[in-house]
């Protein structure tokens, strides 16, 4: 019976004159999301509202699931849409809707009538009163409660008549493609996919860079990162994943620099290379999964030392999150199971037993001069040998 969905959006309604840009992006993103599932859909914007209609056969749960992954949607109302064939027919249809939507008819309710088309013979109040009366007569166990009803049955008379009573929460956020672009440093861990997802939720189009260190890290470890990128892209849209061979840079650092500074120096080069690809993609920010105090390289001083090489703003959406809160999101977005697969990571292979937690930036810079002879060549080789994987297209 349900073949239509009213799409509610909140924040993007606040954008004044730019509102249409956000709405159009949301419509586009909904269309893209529905292209991935079976069925034909029409997505349309009508007087400040967005509707999705199924044209022919479709799977309800799959559709709700796809809509539930689109950033910018605050709620999804499955809706029965009917033609205006007179009040008596409408009354039958509303009764039918309630009958099919609720197994037990023992809740409190009210009917919200809305006459948006002024030539309809009943006004909003009359419509609500009449339909409410008919429902009570048909289902005597229902009770009217106009102040705190358990169920609000919306009946909106527009060109067609919309009947709906449930709103399934959406993810919120902003439609991807309305703000900026960001370059995510994506590792195989739990944190960075969540960080990328969070920034994408703010409407940012996210691409990613992954550093691997063959033969120290395996093809499976790389595949794991590709899988994580795919999962994030189910929400954030198509993503360019740059896979950078970081082995020679890591070996050079390992050979020439103090071992307690390895991680920091390595991370500084990761940031520099990420900025290179950010520039290529015209991204305006970097994104990492760092969180204060999680490991030695994530103390405030360590973060400052890493940050020092960056010219772009570095967004760390998880900075004040507890691990469990991050895990909760990774479970919700279904990256957790992949993240915990036990493959080696390029950072863990070259870690020192006692890494510095309060790096001195001048000392770090002095250590880095030991790389002067080789680093430009290694940097060039690393970016030139990059493998670009197109994810989620
Ligand atoms: P994650 O769970 O995201 O791997 P982590 O807690 O293991 O994070 P680190 O290994 O210190 O923390 O990495 C911090 C951040 O640096 C990551 O969240 C990610 O953004 C980035 N990063 C680390 N390793 C890599 C890598 N091999 N490729 C790309 N980015 C990386
Ligand atoms: Mg990691």
Coordinates of C-alpha atoms and ligand atoms in Angstrom, one line a residue, residues 187-189 192 345 347, ligand 2:
X187 CA 44.1 3.4 8.1
X188 CA 42.7 0.0 8.7
X189 CA 41.8 0.9 12.3
X192 CA 39.7 6.9 10.8
X345 CA 49.5 -1.8 10.0
X347 CA 52.8 2.2 11.8
Ligands
LIG2 MG1 45.9 2.9 13.1

